[in-house]
Short mmCIF file of C-alpha atoms in Angstrom, two decimals:
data_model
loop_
_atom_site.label_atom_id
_atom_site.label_comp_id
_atom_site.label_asym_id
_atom_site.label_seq_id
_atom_site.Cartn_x
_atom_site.Cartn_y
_atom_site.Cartn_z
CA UNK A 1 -20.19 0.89 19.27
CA UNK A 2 -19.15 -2.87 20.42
CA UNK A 3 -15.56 -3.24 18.44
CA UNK A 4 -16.47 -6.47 16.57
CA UNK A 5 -19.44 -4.83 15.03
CA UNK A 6 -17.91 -1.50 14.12
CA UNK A 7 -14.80 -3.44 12.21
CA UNK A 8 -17.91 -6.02 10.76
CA UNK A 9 -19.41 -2.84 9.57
CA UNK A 10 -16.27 -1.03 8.12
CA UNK A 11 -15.24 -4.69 6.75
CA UNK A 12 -18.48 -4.41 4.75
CA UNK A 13 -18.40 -1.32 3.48
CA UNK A 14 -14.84 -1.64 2.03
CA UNK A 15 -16.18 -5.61 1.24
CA UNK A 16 -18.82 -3.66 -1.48
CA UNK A 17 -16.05 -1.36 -2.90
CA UNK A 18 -13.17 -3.92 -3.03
CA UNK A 19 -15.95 -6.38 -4.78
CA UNK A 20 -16.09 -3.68 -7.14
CA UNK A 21 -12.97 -2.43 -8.04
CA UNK A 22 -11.10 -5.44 -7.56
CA UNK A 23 -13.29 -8.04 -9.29
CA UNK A 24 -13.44 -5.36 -12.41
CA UNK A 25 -9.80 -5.41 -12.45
CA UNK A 26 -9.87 -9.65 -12.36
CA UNK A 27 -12.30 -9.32 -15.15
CA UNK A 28 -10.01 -7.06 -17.24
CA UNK A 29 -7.20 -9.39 -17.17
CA UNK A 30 -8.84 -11.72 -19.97
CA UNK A 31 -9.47 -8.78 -22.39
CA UNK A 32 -5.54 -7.24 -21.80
CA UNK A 33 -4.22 -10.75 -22.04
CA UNK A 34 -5.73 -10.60 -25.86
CA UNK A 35 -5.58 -7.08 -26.40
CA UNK A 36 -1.75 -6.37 -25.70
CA UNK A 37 1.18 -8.54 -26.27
CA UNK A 38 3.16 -10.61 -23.01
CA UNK A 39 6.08 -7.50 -24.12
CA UNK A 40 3.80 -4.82 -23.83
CA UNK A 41 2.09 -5.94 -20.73
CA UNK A 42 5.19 -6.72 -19.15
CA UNK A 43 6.33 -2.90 -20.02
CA UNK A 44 2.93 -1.59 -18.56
CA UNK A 45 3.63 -3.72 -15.56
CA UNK A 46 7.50 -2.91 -14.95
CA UNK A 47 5.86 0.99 -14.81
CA UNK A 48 3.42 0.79 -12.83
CA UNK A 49 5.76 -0.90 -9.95
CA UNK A 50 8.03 2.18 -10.76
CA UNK A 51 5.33 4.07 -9.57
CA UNK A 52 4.28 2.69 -6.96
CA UNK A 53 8.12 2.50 -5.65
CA UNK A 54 8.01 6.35 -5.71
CA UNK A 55 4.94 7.72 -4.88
CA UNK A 56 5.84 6.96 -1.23
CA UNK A 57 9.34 8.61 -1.43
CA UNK A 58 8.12 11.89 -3.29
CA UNK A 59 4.84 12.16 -0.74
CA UNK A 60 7.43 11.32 2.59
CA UNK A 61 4.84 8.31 2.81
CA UNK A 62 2.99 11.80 4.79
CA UNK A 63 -0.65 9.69 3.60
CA UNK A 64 -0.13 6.88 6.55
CA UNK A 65 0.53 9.92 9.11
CA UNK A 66 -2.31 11.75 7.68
CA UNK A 67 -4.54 8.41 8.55
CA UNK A 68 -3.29 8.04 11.78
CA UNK A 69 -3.16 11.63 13.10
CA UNK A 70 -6.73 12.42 11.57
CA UNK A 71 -8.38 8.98 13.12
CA UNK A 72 -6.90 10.42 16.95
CA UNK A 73 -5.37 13.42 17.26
CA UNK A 74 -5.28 16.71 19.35
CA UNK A 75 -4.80 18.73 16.10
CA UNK A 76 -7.57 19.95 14.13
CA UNK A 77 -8.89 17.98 11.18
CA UNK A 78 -8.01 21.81 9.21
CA UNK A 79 -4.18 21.63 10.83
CA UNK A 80 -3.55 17.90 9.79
CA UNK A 81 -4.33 18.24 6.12
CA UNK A 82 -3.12 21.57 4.94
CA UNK A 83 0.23 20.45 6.47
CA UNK A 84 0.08 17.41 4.71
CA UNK A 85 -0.93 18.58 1.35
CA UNK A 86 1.69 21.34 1.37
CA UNK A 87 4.16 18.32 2.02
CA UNK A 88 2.73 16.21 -0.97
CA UNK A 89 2.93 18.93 -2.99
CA UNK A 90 6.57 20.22 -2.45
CA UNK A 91 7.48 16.61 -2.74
CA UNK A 92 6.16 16.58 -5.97
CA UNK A 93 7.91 20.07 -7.38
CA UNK A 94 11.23 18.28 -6.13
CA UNK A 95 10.91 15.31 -7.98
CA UNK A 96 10.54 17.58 -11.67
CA UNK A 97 14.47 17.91 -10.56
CA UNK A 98 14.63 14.27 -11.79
CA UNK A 99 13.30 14.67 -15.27
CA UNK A 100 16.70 14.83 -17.01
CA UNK A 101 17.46 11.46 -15.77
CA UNK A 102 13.98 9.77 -16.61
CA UNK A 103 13.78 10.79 -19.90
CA UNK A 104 16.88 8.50 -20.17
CA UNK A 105 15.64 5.34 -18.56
CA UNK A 106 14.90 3.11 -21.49
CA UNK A 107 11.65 1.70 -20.59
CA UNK A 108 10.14 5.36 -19.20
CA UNK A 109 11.62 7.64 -21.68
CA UNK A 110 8.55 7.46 -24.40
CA UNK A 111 6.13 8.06 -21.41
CA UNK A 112 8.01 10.59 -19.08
CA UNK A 113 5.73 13.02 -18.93
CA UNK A 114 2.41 11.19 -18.57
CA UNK A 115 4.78 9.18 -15.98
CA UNK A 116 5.07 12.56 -14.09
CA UNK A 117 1.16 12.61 -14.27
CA UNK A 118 -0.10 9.65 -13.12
CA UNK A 119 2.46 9.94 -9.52
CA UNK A 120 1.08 13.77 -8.97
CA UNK A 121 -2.28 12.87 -9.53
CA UNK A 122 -2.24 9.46 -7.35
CA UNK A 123 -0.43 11.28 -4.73
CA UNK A 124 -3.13 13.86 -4.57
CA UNK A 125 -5.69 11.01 -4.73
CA UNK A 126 -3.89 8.91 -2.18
CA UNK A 127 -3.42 11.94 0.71
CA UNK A 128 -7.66 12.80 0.24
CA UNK A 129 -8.79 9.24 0.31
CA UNK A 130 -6.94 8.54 3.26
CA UNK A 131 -7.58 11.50 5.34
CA UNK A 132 -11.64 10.74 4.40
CA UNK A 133 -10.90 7.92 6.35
CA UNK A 134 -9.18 8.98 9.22
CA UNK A 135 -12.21 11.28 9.50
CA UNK A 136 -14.94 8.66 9.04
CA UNK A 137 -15.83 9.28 5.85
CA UNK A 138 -15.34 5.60 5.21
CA UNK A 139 -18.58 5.54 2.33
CA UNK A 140 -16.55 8.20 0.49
CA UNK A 141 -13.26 6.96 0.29
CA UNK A 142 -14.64 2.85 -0.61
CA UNK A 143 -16.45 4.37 -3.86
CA UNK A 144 -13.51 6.44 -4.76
CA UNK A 145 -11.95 2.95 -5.37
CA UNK A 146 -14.87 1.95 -7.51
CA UNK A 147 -15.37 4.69 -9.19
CA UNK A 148 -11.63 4.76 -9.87
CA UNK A 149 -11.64 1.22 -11.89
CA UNK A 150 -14.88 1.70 -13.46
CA UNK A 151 -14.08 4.93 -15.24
CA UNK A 152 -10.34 3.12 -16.24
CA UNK A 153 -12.65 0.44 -17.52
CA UNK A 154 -14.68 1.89 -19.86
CA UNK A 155 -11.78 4.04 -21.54
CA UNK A 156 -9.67 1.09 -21.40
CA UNK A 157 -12.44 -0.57 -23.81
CA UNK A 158 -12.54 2.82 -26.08
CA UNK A 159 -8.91 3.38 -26.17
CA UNK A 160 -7.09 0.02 -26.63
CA UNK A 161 -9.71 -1.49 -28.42
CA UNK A 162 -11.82 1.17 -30.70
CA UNK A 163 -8.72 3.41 -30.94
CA UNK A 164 -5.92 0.71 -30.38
CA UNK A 165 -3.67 3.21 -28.25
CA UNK A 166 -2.37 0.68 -26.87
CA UNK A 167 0.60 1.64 -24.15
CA UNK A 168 -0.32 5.10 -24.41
CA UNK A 169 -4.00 4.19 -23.98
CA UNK A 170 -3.86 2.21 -20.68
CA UNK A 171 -1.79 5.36 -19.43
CA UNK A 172 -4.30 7.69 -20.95
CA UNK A 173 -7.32 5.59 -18.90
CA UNK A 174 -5.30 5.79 -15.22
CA UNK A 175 -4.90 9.75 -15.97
CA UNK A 176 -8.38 10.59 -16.73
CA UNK A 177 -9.46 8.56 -14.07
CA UNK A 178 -7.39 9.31 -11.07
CA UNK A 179 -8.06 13.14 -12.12
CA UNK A 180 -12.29 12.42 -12.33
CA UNK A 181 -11.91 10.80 -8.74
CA UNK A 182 -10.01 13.82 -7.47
CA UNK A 183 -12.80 15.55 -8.03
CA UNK A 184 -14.72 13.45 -6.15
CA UNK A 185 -13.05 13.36 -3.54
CA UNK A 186 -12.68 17.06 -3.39
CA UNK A 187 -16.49 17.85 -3.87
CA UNK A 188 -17.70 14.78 -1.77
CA UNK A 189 -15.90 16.02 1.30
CA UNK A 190 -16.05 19.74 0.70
CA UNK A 191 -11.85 19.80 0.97
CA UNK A 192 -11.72 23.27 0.71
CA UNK A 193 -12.88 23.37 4.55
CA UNK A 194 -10.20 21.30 5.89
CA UNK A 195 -7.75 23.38 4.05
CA UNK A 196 -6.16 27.09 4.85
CA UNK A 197 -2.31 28.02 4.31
CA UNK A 198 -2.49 29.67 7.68
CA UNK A 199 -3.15 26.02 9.31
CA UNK A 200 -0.11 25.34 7.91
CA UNK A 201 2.42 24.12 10.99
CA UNK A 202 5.87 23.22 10.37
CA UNK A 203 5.81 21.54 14.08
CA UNK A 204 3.12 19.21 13.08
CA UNK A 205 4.78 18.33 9.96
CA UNK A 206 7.80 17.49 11.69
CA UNK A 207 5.82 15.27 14.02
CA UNK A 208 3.81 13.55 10.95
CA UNK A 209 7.01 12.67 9.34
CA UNK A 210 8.52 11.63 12.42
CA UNK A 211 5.66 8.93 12.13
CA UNK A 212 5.80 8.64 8.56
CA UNK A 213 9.43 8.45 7.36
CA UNK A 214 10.34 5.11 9.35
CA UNK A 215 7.19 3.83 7.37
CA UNK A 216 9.01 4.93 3.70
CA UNK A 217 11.79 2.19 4.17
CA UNK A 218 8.90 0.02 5.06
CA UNK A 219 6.92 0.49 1.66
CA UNK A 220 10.02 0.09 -0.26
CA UNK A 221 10.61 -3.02 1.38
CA UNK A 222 6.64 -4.25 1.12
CA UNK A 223 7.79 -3.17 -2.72
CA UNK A 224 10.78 -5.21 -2.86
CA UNK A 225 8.75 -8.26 -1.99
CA UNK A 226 6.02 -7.74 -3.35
CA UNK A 227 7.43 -5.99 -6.97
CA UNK A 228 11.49 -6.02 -7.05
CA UNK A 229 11.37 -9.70 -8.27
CA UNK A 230 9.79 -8.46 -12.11
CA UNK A 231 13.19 -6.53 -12.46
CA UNK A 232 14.93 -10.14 -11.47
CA UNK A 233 12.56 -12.15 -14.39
CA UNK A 234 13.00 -8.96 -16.79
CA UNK A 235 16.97 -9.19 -16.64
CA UNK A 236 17.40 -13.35 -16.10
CA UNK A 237 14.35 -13.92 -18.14
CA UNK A 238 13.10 -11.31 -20.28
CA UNK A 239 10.07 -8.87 -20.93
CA UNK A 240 7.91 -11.67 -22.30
CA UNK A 241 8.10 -13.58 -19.01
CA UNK A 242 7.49 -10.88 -16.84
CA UNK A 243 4.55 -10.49 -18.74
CA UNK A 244 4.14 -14.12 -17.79
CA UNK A 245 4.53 -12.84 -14.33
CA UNK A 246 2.33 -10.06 -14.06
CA UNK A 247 -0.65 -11.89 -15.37
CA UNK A 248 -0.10 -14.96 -12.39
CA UNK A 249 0.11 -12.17 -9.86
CA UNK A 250 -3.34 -11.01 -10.99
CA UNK A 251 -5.21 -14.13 -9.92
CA UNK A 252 -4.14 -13.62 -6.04
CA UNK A 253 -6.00 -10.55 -6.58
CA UNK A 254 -8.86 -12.40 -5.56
CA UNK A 255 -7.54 -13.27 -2.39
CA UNK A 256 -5.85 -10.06 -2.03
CA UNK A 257 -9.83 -8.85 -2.01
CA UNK A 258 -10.47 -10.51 1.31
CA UNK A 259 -7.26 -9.31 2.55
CA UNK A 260 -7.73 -5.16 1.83
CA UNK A 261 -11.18 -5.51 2.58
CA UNK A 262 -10.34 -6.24 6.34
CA UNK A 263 -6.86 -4.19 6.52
CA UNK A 264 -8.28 -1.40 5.75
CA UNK A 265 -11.11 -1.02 8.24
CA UNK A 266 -8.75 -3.41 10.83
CA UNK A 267 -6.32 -0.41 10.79
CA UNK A 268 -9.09 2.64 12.06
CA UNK A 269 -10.11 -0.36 14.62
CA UNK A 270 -6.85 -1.16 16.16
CA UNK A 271 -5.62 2.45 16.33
CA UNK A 272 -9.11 3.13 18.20
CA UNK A 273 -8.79 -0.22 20.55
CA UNK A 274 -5.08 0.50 20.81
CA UNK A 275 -5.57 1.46 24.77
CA UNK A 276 -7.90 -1.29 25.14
CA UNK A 277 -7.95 -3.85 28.14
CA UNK A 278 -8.92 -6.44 26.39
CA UNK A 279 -7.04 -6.30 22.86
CA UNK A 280 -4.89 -9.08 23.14
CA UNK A 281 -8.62 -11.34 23.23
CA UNK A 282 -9.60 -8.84 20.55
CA UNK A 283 -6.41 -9.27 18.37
CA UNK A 284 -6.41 -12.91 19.03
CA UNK A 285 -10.11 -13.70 17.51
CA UNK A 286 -9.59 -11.50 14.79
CA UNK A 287 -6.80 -13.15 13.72
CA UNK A 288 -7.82 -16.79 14.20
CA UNK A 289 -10.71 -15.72 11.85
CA UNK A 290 -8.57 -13.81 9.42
CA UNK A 291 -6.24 -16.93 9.06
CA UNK A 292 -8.95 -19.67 8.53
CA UNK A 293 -10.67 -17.14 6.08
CA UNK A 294 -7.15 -16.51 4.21
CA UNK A 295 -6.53 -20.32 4.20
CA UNK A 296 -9.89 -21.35 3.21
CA UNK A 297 -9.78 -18.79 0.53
CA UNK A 298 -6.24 -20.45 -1.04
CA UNK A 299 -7.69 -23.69 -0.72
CA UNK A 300 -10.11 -22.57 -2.87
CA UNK A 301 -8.94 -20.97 -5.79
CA UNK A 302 -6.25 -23.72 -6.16
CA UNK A 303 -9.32 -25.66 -6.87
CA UNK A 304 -10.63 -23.93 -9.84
CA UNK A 305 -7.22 -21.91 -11.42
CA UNK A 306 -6.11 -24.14 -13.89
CA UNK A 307 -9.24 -25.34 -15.55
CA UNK A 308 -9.84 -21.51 -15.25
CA UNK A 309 -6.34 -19.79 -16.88
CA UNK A 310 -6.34 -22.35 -19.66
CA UNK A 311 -9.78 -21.57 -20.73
CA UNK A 312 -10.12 -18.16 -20.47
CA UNK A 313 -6.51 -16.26 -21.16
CA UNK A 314 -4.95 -16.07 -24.57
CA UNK A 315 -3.10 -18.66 -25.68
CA UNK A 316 0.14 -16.84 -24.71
CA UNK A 317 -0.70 -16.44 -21.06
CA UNK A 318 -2.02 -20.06 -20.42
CA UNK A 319 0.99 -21.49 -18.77
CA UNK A 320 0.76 -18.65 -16.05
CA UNK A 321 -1.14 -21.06 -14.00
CA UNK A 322 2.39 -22.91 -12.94
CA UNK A 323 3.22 -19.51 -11.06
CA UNK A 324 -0.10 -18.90 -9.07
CA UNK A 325 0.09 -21.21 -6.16
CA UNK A 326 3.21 -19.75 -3.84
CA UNK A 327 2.33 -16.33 -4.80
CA UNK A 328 -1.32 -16.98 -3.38
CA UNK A 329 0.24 -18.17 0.03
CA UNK A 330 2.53 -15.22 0.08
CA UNK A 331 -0.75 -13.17 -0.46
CA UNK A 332 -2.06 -15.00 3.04
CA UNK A 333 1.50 -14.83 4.94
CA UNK A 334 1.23 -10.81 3.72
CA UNK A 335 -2.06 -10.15 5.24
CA UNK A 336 -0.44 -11.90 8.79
CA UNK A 337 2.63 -9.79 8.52
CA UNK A 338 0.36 -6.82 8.15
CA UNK A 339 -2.29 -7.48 10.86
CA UNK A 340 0.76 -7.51 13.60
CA UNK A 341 2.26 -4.66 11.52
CA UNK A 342 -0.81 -2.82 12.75
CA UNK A 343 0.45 -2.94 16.19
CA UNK A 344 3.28 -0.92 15.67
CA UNK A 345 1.21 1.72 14.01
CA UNK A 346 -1.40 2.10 16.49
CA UNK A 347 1.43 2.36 19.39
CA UNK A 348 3.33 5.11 16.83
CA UNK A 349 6.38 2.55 17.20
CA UNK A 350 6.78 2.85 13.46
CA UNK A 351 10.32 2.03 13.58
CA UNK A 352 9.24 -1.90 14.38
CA UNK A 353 7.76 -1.94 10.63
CA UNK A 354 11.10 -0.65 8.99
CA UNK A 355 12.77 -3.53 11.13
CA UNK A 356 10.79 -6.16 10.60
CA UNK A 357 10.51 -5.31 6.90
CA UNK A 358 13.83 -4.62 5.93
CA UNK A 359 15.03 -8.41 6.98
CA UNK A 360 12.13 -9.46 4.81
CA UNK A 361 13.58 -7.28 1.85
CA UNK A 362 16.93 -8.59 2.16
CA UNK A 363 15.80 -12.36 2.29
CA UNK A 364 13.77 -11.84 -1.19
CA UNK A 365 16.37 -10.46 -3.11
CA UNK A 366 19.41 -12.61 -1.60
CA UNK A 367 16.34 -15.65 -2.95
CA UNK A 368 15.30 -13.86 -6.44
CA UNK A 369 19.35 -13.85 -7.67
CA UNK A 370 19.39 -17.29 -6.40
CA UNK A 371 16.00 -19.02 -7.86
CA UNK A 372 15.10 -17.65 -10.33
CA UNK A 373 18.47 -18.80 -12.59
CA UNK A 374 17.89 -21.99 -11.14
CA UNK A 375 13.81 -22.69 -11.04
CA UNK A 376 12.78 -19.45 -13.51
CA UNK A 377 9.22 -17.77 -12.52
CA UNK A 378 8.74 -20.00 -9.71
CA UNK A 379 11.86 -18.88 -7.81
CA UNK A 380 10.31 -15.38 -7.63
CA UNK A 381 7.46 -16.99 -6.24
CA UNK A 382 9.11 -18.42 -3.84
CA UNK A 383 11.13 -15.78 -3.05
CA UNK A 384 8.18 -13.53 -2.17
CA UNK A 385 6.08 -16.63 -0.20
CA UNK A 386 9.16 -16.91 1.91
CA UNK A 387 10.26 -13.21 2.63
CA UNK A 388 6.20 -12.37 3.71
CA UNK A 389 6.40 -15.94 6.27
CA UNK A 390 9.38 -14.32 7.67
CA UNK A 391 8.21 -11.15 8.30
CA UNK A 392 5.42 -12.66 10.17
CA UNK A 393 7.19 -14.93 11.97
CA UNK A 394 9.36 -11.97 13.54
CA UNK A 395 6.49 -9.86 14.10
CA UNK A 396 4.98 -12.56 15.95
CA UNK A 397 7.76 -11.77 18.24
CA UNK A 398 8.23 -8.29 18.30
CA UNK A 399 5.10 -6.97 19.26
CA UNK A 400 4.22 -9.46 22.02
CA UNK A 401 5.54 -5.96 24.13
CA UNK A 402 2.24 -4.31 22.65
CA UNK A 403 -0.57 -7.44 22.41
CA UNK A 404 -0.14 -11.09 22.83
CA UNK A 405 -1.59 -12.99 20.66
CA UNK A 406 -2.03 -16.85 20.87
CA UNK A 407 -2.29 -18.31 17.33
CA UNK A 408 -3.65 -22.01 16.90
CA UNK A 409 -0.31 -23.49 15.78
CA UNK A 410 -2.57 -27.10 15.08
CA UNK A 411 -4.34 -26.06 13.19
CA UNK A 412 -2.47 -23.74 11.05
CA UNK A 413 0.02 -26.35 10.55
CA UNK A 414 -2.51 -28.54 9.82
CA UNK A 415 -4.10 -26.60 7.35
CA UNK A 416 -0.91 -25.57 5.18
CA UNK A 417 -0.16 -29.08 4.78
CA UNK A 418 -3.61 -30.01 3.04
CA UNK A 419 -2.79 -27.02 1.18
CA UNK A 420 0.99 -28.22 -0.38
CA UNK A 421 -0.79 -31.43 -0.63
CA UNK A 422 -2.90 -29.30 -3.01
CA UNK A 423 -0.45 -27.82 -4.57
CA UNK A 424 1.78 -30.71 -5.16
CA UNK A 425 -1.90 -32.27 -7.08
CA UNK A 426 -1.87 -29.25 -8.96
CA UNK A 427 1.76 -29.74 -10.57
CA UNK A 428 1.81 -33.56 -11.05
CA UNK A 429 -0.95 -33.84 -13.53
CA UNK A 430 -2.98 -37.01 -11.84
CA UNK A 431 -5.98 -38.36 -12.97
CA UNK A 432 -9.28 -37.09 -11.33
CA UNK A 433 -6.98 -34.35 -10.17
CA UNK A 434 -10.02 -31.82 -9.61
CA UNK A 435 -12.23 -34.52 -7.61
CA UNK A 436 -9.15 -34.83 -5.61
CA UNK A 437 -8.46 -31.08 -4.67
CA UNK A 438 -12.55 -30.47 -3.93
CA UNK A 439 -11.71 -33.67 -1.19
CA UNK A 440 -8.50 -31.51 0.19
CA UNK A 441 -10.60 -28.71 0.28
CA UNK A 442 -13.10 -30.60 2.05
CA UNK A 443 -10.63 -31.46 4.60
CA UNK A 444 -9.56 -27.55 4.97
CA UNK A 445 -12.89 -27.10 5.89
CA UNK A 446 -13.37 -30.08 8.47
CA UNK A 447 -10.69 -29.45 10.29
CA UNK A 448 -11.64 -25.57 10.40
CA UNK A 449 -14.99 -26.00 11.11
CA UNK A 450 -15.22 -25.29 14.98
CA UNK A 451 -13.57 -21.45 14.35
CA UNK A 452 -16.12 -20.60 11.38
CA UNK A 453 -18.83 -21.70 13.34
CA UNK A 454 -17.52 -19.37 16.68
CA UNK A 455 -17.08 -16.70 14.05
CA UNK A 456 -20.01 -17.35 12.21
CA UNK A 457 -22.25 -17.27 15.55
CA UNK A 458 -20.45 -14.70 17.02
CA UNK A 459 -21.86 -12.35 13.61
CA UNK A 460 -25.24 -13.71 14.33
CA UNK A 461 -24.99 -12.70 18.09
CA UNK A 462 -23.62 -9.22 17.23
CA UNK A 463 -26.30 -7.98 14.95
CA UNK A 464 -29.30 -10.10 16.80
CA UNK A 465 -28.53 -7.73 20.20
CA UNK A 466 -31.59 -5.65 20.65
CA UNK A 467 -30.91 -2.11 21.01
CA UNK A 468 -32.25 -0.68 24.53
CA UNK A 469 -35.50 0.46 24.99
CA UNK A 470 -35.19 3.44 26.56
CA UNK A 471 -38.27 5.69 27.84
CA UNK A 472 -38.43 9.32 28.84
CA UNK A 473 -39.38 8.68 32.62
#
């Protein structure tokens, strides 16, 4: 299958899931915003980054080498997960060690053990999902998603708002639901065929997490920028503002929908075109369309988000507007550090990513101490805007040894400047300030307008092809 039109076909797949799961999460955001306080959504928040900090540590991050060894391997399908499974599953057994010391973490203690849970049951979930798509099963693992925020949905309604649970209850809903889609998962692909203790192979675990581990100080550093700044606003600013915090970071969410929608079927395409001789073409109008799309996308919401926030959150959230606009342009320099990032795992140079990452890491929390005492929410935005542009702008660099890529420096320039123009609008309170920002956007999309319509009839000429006739002679 032509490359453009397998990763336009992946792309849409994942496009119908993320539309799902992701917009039902956007749409939540209102009803938590008047259901739970700015303390106890703040506390819900700080947790779930806890989580999410771990659950690569406990697994050995095993799920990314379970991706890549299933999408092109010489193992068998069978060999590849039951050594990964047995690996997720020690790794959870060895974190129960920790217990004592979690039950004594302030903000954990009064959930410990649903804590313990939710990370065994989204490791489980996380290993499956990706190893359906490392073997195709790409319909599969896009509904678990949906499926996954649906079911939280609904008990979210029951059990914060007909049983006022509160805490407990948003915990409750990511239990039941993570263990419902595990069972999914494990029906839909008939698991119990990939998996048999004698496939078991210490060799090929040692060369997954020879793979994996260099991607572990990569995660926690994609944490750190993306999560370690809430700490920063919880101890400088308190729970209330990181409450503040964690509702502005939903509304990238919607850009952040464009941005996993491609990732994850531009991963399976780049480790497949990885030996290509013509990926650096490939790369290069891939990215030119991701960037416009990314940019256009910004332009966009910046638009429509304050009329938006101050209409529709409670009256408690309504400022969080004032901390949406850098975090939305860290959301687009994240999905450029990731697309190179790519490189590095279809050439199993993993190493690269910790690299690269780690100075990111560094930069944001060197920033967060410094901003955030000084500017408040909006130095953590900054912080994370400028630790994902660096990142890119060394990866740019790096792996020009694996594909060179020539970005259109005019007219990204050209474009981020309409868009602080934008932003600037957006603080400064003007008069016809929103017939103003649909002009800038108009610009964005003038000066854009010869790649979307390459990209646009490049679609068109993909799917018009005719398939061959062909006739039994």
């Amino acid at each position: 299958m032509n490359a453009y039109k397998k990763l336009l076909k992946n792309s849409g797949v994942f496009a119908i899931a993320n539309l799902g799961s992701k917009l039902m999460s956007i749409i939540m955001v209102p009803f938590y915003t008047y259901v739970l306080s700015t303390g106890q959504y703040g506390t819900i928040d700080m947790i779930m980054a806890t989580i999410f900090l771990l659950l690569p540590i406990i697994s050995l991050n095993i799920t990314d080498g379970t991706l890549r060894f299933a999408v092109k391997s010489e193992h068998s399908k069978r060999k590849i997960f039951s050594s990964s499974i047995v690996v997720v599953i020690c790794g959870n057994l060895v974190f129960l060690l920790l217990y004592p010391i979690l039950s004594n973490i302030s903000i954990i203690k009064n959930y410990v053990l649903i804590f313990y849970i939710i990370i065994f049951l989204q490791s489980v979930n996380a290993l499956i999902s990706q190893f359906a798509r490392g073997i195709g099963e790409v319909k599969i693992f896009a509904f678990n998603g949906v499926l996954n925020t649906f079911i939280t949905l609904i008990l979210n309604i029951v059990l914060l708002i007909k049983l006022h649970m509160g805490i407990e209850g948003y915990f409750m809903s990511i239990v039941i639901a993570n263990f419902i889609c595990n069972i999914y998962l494990i029906v839909s692909i008939k698991i119990w065929r990939y998996f048999k203790i004698k496939s078991y192979s210490y060799e090929l675990v040692k060369e997954l997490l020879i793979y994996s581990i260099p991607l572990i100080p990569n995660s926690l550093m994609w944490w750190i920028m993306n999560v370690s700044d809430r700490y920063i606003v919880g101890i400088f600013l308190g729970v209330s503002a990181n409450g503040l915090y964690a509702v502005a970071n939903k509304v990238p969410t919607l850009l952040n929908l464009l941005n996993s929608t491609f990732s994850q079927a531009w991963q399976l395409s780049a480790i497949e075109e990885g030996d290509s001789e013509n990926k650096s073409k490939f790369y290069t109008n891939v990215f030119n369309i991701l960037s416009i799309v990314m940019l256009l996308g910004t332009s966009i919401i910046l638009v429509v988000i304050k009329p938006v926030i101050i209409t529709f959150l409670g009256k408690g959230f309504s400022s969080s507007w004032r901390y949406v606009p850098f975090l939305l342009l860290a959301v687009v320099f994240s999905s450029f550090s990731a697309f190179l990032g790519t490189n590095y795992i279809a050439m199993k140079k993993t190493k690269g990513v910790f690299k690269t990452s780690l100075v990111g890491g560094v930069i944001n929390i060197v920033l967060n101490f410094m901003l955030i005492p000084l500017i408040g929410l909006n130095g953590a935005t900054l912080s994370t805007m400028i630790s994902f542009f660096a990142v890119w702008i060394i990866r740019i660099q790096d792996t020009k040894e694996f594909v060179n890529i020539k970005l259109n420096i005019k007219s990204l320039c050209l474009t981020l400047t309409i868009i602080f123009i934008q932003i600037g609008v957006l603080y400064i309170n003007i008069r016809f300030e929103i017939l103003i920002q649909i002009l800038l956007l108009g610009l964005v999309i003038f000066f854009n307008a010869n790649t979307l319509k390459e990209a646009l009839n490049k679609i068109i000429n993909i799917f018009s092809k005719k398939r061959p006739n062909y006739r039994v002679k």
